[in-house]
Amino acid sequence: MAHLKSWISASRLRTLPLSISGAIVGSSYAYFLDVFDVSIFILIILTTLSFQILSNLANDYGDGVKGTDNDSRIGPKRAIQSGTISAKQMRLAVVLNAIISGVLALSLILLVFGLNQLLNALIFMVLGGLSIYAAISYTVGKSAYGYKALGDLMVYIFFGLLSVFGTFFLFAQHIDFRLFLPASSIGLLSAAVLNLNNMRDLDSDQKSNKNTLAGYLGPKNAKVYHFSLVLLAIILMVIFQHIVSFSKLMFVTWIAFVPLLFHLKSIYYITNPKAYDPHLKLVALSTFVLSLLFASALILEHFYTV
């Protein structure tokens, strides 16, 4: 039982709601446009969750074997760091989860495109392969991009743009460029979660030669960057609601902005890096709530206009 708890902890369940936020946004927009399919939605969610768990396990392995997860790190102890799971066991778990992710992604592609749309199927196979590679190579290997200050950009792309656009395309099989706004909003907030993590671990990361954008910017400028991410995410979501002809139901999404604004007020006064830790959960859950409110408004709007 204790070993099971270690694996559950290594999976970092608190990161899972954030990972499906983009999929919820893309799926709800498809529902609004009457191109939604529940079977596709279920497979999208399962695939996305599998990618995130893969990323979490690989992150534990990569930082664990590199020694980045050590006693000077402020956040919760990781599995390899604490000794509850060996590096060999974690490496095997990464391989198995990569296979599971691949099978789920392939099943999703075959469900949507079958054998009749080979070009689209091949494109999404490549995207699925890139997603698996990105999940693993964030901290694993000598060329780990998380150690080269590229984590924020990759999170924006995969959690925001690829998640929202890719999800919508799987339903509609075309691109709606207006989704760039909410996709960017989700991506920026996801990057804000990573930035909080990096601001918290700034000192220990520098000692471990882990280069993050927060590390390059320094504590003061990393805060400015963080404010920019959150405020721009809010602005882009508001712009989207004004560009697309929705009713006032969409204003319900503004509820999610309230904790984010209070969050920024708290961040402004933080001087102890330990104080950043609870804000990771706050921003992640606020992003998830934003996606749920966005979806609820679109579903209600769909019924309202039918």
Short mmCIF file of C-alpha atoms in Angstrom, two decimals:
data_model
loop_
_atom_site.label_atom_id
_atom_site.label_comp_id
_atom_site.label_asym_id
_atom_site.label_seq_id
_atom_site.Cartn_x
_atom_site.Cartn_y
_atom_site.Cartn_z
CA MET A 1 0.00 0.00 0.00
CA ALA A 2 2.85 2.37 0.85
CA HIS A 3 4.44 1.62 -2.52
CA LEU A 4 1.14 2.36 -4.28
CA LYS A 5 0.96 5.71 -2.50
CA SER A 6 4.48 6.47 -3.73
CA TRP A 7 3.43 5.85 -7.34
CA ILE A 8 0.31 7.97 -6.90
CA SER A 9 2.44 10.74 -5.43
CA ALA A 10 4.93 10.44 -8.30
CA SER A 11 2.04 10.83 -10.78
CA ARG A 12 1.37 14.27 -9.22
CA LEU A 13 -2.42 14.17 -9.41
CA ARG A 14 -2.69 17.88 -8.69
CA THR A 15 -1.22 18.62 -12.13
CA LEU A 16 -3.87 16.61 -14.01
CA PRO A 17 -6.73 19.18 -14.01
CA LEU A 18 -4.42 21.76 -15.58
CA SER A 19 -3.36 19.31 -18.28
CA ILE A 20 -6.93 18.81 -19.57
CA SER A 21 -7.93 22.49 -19.47
CA GLY A 22 -7.01 23.04 -23.13
CA ALA A 23 -8.86 19.88 -24.17
CA ILE A 24 -11.99 21.12 -22.37
CA VAL A 25 -11.81 24.49 -24.14
CA GLY A 26 -11.36 22.89 -27.57
CA SER A 27 -14.07 20.29 -26.94
CA SER A 28 -16.63 22.79 -25.70
CA TYR A 29 -16.09 24.99 -28.75
CA ALA A 30 -16.69 21.91 -30.92
CA TYR A 31 -19.88 21.25 -28.95
CA PHE A 32 -21.00 24.82 -29.53
CA LEU A 33 -20.53 24.35 -33.27
CA ASP A 34 -22.36 20.98 -33.26
CA VAL A 35 -19.36 18.83 -34.18
CA PHE A 36 -18.87 17.16 -30.79
CA ASP A 37 -18.52 13.40 -30.33
CA VAL A 38 -18.46 11.88 -26.84
CA SER A 39 -16.27 8.90 -27.83
CA ILE A 40 -13.63 11.23 -29.25
CA PHE A 41 -13.84 13.41 -26.13
CA ILE A 42 -13.25 10.47 -23.77
CA LEU A 43 -10.20 9.32 -25.72
CA ILE A 44 -8.83 12.88 -25.87
CA ILE A 45 -9.07 13.20 -22.08
CA LEU A 46 -7.50 9.77 -21.47
CA THR A 47 -4.66 10.50 -23.91
CA THR A 48 -4.01 13.93 -22.41
CA LEU A 49 -3.95 12.53 -18.86
CA SER A 50 -1.56 9.80 -19.97
CA PHE A 51 0.78 12.38 -21.53
CA GLN A 52 0.78 14.39 -18.30
CA ILE A 53 1.46 11.40 -16.07
CA LEU A 54 4.27 10.40 -18.44
CA SER A 55 5.72 13.90 -18.14
CA ASN A 56 5.50 13.80 -14.34
CA LEU A 57 7.22 10.41 -14.07
CA ALA A 58 9.91 11.42 -16.56
CA ASN A 59 10.43 14.68 -14.67
CA ASP A 60 10.92 12.75 -11.43
CA TYR A 61 13.39 10.45 -13.16
CA GLY A 62 15.32 13.20 -14.97
CA ASP A 63 15.69 15.51 -11.98
CA GLY A 64 16.29 12.54 -9.69
CA VAL A 65 19.23 11.03 -11.57
CA LYS A 66 20.73 14.48 -12.24
CA GLY A 67 20.60 15.30 -8.53
CA THR A 68 18.44 18.39 -9.10
CA ASP A 69 15.91 17.04 -6.59
CA ASN A 70 17.96 17.37 -3.42
CA ASP A 71 17.58 18.56 0.16
CA SER A 72 17.98 22.23 -0.84
CA ARG A 73 14.88 22.03 -3.02
CA ILE A 74 11.84 23.73 -1.40
CA GLY A 75 8.98 21.78 -2.98
CA PRO A 76 7.61 18.37 -1.94
CA LYS A 77 10.07 15.48 -2.06
CA ARG A 78 10.05 13.47 -5.26
CA ALA A 79 9.96 9.68 -5.41
CA ILE A 80 13.58 9.03 -6.46
CA GLN A 81 14.82 11.78 -4.14
CA SER A 82 13.08 10.22 -1.14
CA GLY A 83 14.14 6.69 -2.09
CA THR A 84 10.60 5.29 -2.19
CA ILE A 85 11.04 4.41 -5.89
CA SER A 86 14.38 3.49 -7.46
CA ALA A 87 15.69 5.10 -10.64
CA LYS A 88 15.44 1.72 -12.42
CA GLN A 89 11.78 1.33 -11.43
CA MET A 90 11.00 4.88 -12.52
CA ARG A 91 12.73 4.39 -15.87
CA LEU A 92 10.62 1.27 -16.49
CA ALA A 93 7.48 3.20 -15.52
CA VAL A 94 8.38 5.92 -18.03
CA VAL A 95 8.80 3.35 -20.81
CA LEU A 96 5.51 1.61 -19.99
CA ASN A 97 3.62 4.89 -19.78
CA ALA A 98 5.11 6.02 -23.09
CA ILE A 99 3.73 2.84 -24.65
CA ILE A 100 0.31 3.42 -23.05
CA SER A 101 0.32 7.03 -24.29
CA GLY A 102 1.22 5.87 -27.77
CA VAL A 103 -1.55 3.26 -27.85
CA LEU A 104 -4.14 5.78 -26.65
CA ALA A 105 -3.00 8.38 -29.17
CA LEU A 106 -3.08 5.85 -32.01
CA SER A 107 -6.55 4.67 -30.96
CA LEU A 108 -7.76 8.27 -30.99
CA ILE A 109 -6.28 8.91 -34.44
CA LEU A 110 -7.82 5.75 -35.88
CA LEU A 111 -11.21 6.59 -34.36
CA VAL A 112 -11.20 10.07 -35.89
CA PHE A 113 -9.51 9.54 -39.25
CA GLY A 114 -9.64 5.80 -39.83
CA LEU A 115 -7.71 4.71 -42.92
CA ASN A 116 -9.44 7.15 -45.25
CA GLN A 117 -7.61 10.33 -44.23
CA LEU A 118 -4.00 9.19 -44.22
CA LEU A 119 -2.48 12.68 -44.37
CA ASN A 120 -4.37 13.92 -41.30
CA ALA A 121 -3.66 10.64 -39.53
CA LEU A 122 0.07 10.93 -40.26
CA ILE A 123 0.17 14.54 -39.09
CA PHE A 124 -1.43 13.62 -35.77
CA MET A 125 0.84 10.60 -35.39
CA VAL A 126 3.78 12.98 -35.68
CA LEU A 127 2.16 15.36 -33.18
CA GLY A 128 1.52 12.46 -30.82
CA GLY A 129 5.12 11.34 -31.15
CA LEU A 130 6.34 14.87 -30.48
CA SER A 131 4.10 15.07 -27.41
CA ILE A 132 5.60 11.87 -26.01
CA TYR A 133 9.12 13.08 -26.81
CA ALA A 134 8.45 16.47 -25.21
CA ALA A 135 6.97 14.84 -22.10
CA ILE A 136 10.13 12.78 -21.60
CA SER A 137 12.84 15.18 -22.74
CA TYR A 138 11.82 18.03 -20.43
CA THR A 139 14.35 16.81 -17.86
CA VAL A 140 15.65 13.49 -19.26
CA GLY A 141 18.89 13.35 -21.21
CA LYS A 142 21.81 15.68 -21.85
CA SER A 143 19.70 17.87 -24.16
CA ALA A 144 16.78 18.24 -21.73
CA TYR A 145 15.06 21.47 -22.77
CA GLY A 146 13.87 22.15 -19.21
CA TYR A 147 17.52 22.80 -18.36
CA LYS A 148 17.87 25.27 -21.23
CA ALA A 149 15.13 27.74 -20.23
CA LEU A 150 12.74 26.41 -22.89
CA GLY A 151 10.17 24.95 -20.51
CA ASP A 152 7.89 27.99 -20.55
CA LEU A 153 7.71 28.08 -24.35
CA MET A 154 7.03 24.35 -24.61
CA VAL A 155 4.29 24.52 -21.97
CA TYR A 156 2.64 27.39 -23.85
CA ILE A 157 2.73 25.40 -27.08
CA PHE A 158 1.65 21.98 -25.78
CA PHE A 159 -0.75 22.99 -22.99
CA GLY A 160 -2.20 25.90 -24.94
CA LEU A 161 -1.93 25.98 -28.73
CA LEU A 162 -1.58 22.27 -29.50
CA SER A 163 -4.08 21.19 -26.86
CA VAL A 164 -6.87 23.56 -27.92
CA PHE A 165 -6.30 23.58 -31.70
CA GLY A 166 -5.54 19.86 -31.83
CA THR A 167 -8.61 18.97 -29.80
CA PHE A 168 -10.92 21.11 -31.92
CA PHE A 169 -9.46 19.73 -35.15
CA LEU A 170 -10.13 16.16 -34.04
CA PHE A 171 -13.82 17.05 -33.84
CA ALA A 172 -14.26 19.54 -36.68
CA GLN A 173 -11.33 18.58 -38.96
CA HIS A 174 -10.66 22.22 -39.72
CA ILE A 175 -8.96 25.10 -37.92
CA ASP A 176 -10.73 28.08 -36.40
CA PHE A 177 -8.04 30.73 -35.87
CA ARG A 178 -10.20 32.59 -33.38
CA LEU A 179 -9.27 29.83 -30.93
CA PHE A 180 -5.76 31.31 -30.83
CA LEU A 181 -7.00 33.69 -28.12
CA PRO A 182 -8.39 31.19 -25.57
CA ALA A 183 -5.64 28.71 -26.50
CA SER A 184 -3.03 31.35 -25.69
CA SER A 185 -4.85 32.19 -22.48
CA ILE A 186 -4.66 28.57 -21.27
CA GLY A 187 -1.07 28.27 -22.46
CA LEU A 188 0.05 31.45 -20.70
CA LEU A 189 -1.58 30.43 -17.42
CA SER A 190 0.07 27.01 -17.69
CA ALA A 191 3.41 28.75 -18.23
CA ALA A 192 2.64 30.87 -15.15
CA VAL A 193 2.35 27.68 -13.08
CA LEU A 194 5.76 26.56 -14.31
CA ASN A 195 7.21 30.00 -13.63
CA LEU A 196 5.96 29.84 -10.04
CA ASN A 197 7.65 26.47 -9.69
CA ASN A 198 10.88 27.91 -11.08
CA MET A 199 10.73 31.01 -8.87
CA ARG A 200 10.28 28.73 -5.84
CA ASP A 201 13.24 26.54 -6.85
CA LEU A 202 15.43 29.32 -8.24
CA ASP A 203 18.31 28.87 -5.79
CA SER A 204 18.40 25.06 -5.84
CA ASP A 205 18.09 24.99 -9.65
CA GLN A 206 21.05 27.32 -10.05
CA LYS A 207 23.13 25.13 -7.73
CA SER A 208 22.20 22.12 -9.88
CA ASN A 209 22.99 23.94 -13.15
CA LYS A 210 19.36 23.83 -14.20
CA ASN A 211 18.82 26.94 -16.30
CA THR A 212 15.25 28.24 -16.26
CA LEU A 213 13.78 31.46 -17.59
CA ALA A 214 13.14 32.58 -14.00
CA GLY A 215 16.80 31.93 -13.27
CA TYR A 216 17.93 34.09 -16.19
CA LEU A 217 15.50 36.86 -15.29
CA GLY A 218 16.25 36.89 -11.57
CA PRO A 219 13.70 37.14 -8.72
CA LYS A 220 12.49 40.66 -9.50
CA ASN A 221 12.09 40.34 -13.27
CA ALA A 222 10.61 36.86 -12.91
CA LYS A 223 7.78 38.48 -10.96
CA VAL A 224 7.25 41.04 -13.72
CA TYR A 225 7.21 38.20 -16.24
CA HIS A 226 4.68 36.33 -14.08
CA PHE A 227 2.37 39.35 -13.90
CA SER A 228 2.61 39.67 -17.69
CA LEU A 229 1.63 36.02 -18.22
CA VAL A 230 -1.45 36.15 -16.00
CA LEU A 231 -2.70 39.58 -17.10
CA LEU A 232 -2.20 38.84 -20.80
CA ALA A 233 -4.08 35.55 -20.38
CA ILE A 234 -7.03 37.42 -18.87
CA ILE A 235 -6.96 40.10 -21.59
CA LEU A 236 -6.87 37.55 -24.43
CA MET A 237 -9.85 35.66 -23.02
CA VAL A 238 -11.84 38.89 -22.72
CA ILE A 239 -10.93 39.89 -26.29
CA PHE A 240 -12.10 36.49 -27.57
CA GLN A 241 -15.46 36.95 -25.88
CA HIS A 242 -15.91 40.31 -27.60
CA ILE A 243 -14.73 39.19 -31.05
CA VAL A 244 -16.98 36.13 -31.21
CA SER A 245 -20.70 36.79 -31.03
CA PHE A 246 -21.63 35.24 -27.71
CA SER A 247 -24.31 36.23 -25.28
CA LYS A 248 -23.64 37.62 -21.82
CA LEU A 249 -23.35 34.02 -20.59
CA MET A 250 -19.65 34.15 -21.42
CA PHE A 251 -19.11 36.73 -18.71
CA VAL A 252 -19.41 33.88 -16.20
CA THR A 253 -15.80 33.00 -17.07
CA TRP A 254 -14.72 36.22 -15.38
CA ILE A 255 -15.36 34.50 -12.04
CA ALA A 256 -12.08 32.62 -12.57
CA PHE A 257 -10.20 35.92 -12.93
CA VAL A 258 -10.95 36.93 -9.32
CA PRO A 259 -8.61 34.45 -7.57
CA LEU A 260 -5.96 35.15 -10.21
CA LEU A 261 -6.01 38.86 -9.46
CA PHE A 262 -5.83 38.24 -5.71
CA HIS A 263 -3.00 35.82 -6.46
CA LEU A 264 -1.03 38.58 -8.19
CA LYS A 265 -1.52 40.86 -5.21
CA SER A 266 -0.03 38.18 -2.94
CA ILE A 267 2.84 37.43 -5.31
CA TYR A 268 3.85 41.10 -5.31
CA TYR A 269 4.68 40.96 -1.60
CA ILE A 270 6.37 37.54 -1.46
CA THR A 271 10.03 37.56 -0.44
CA ASN A 272 10.39 33.99 0.84
CA PRO A 273 10.49 31.46 -2.05
CA LYS A 274 8.63 28.90 0.09
CA ALA A 275 5.54 31.12 -0.09
CA TYR A 276 5.24 30.46 -3.84
CA ASP A 277 4.38 26.78 -3.35
CA PRO A 278 0.65 27.07 -2.49
CA HIS A 279 0.17 29.45 -5.41
CA LEU A 280 1.02 26.68 -7.90
CA LYS A 281 -2.17 24.86 -6.94
CA LEU A 282 -4.17 28.10 -6.93
CA VAL A 283 -3.20 29.10 -10.48
CA ALA A 284 -3.55 25.54 -11.80
CA LEU A 285 -7.05 25.14 -10.33
CA SER A 286 -8.06 28.65 -11.45
CA THR A 287 -7.05 27.71 -15.00
CA PHE A 288 -9.08 24.50 -14.76
CA VAL A 289 -12.09 26.40 -13.40
CA LEU A 290 -11.71 28.93 -16.22
CA SER A 291 -11.91 26.10 -18.76
CA LEU A 292 -14.97 24.63 -17.02
CA LEU A 293 -16.75 27.99 -16.92
CA PHE A 294 -15.82 28.56 -20.57
CA ALA A 295 -17.30 25.15 -21.45
CA SER A 296 -20.42 25.71 -19.35
CA ALA A 297 -21.09 29.05 -21.04
CA LEU A 298 -20.70 27.54 -24.52
CA ILE A 299 -22.95 24.58 -23.70
CA LEU A 300 -25.65 26.88 -22.32
CA GLU A 301 -25.20 29.21 -25.28
CA HIS A 302 -25.65 26.25 -27.62
CA PHE A 303 -28.96 25.33 -26.00
CA TYR A 304 -29.99 28.99 -25.91
CA THR A 305 -29.47 29.43 -29.66
CA VAL A 306 -30.96 26.09 -30.76
#
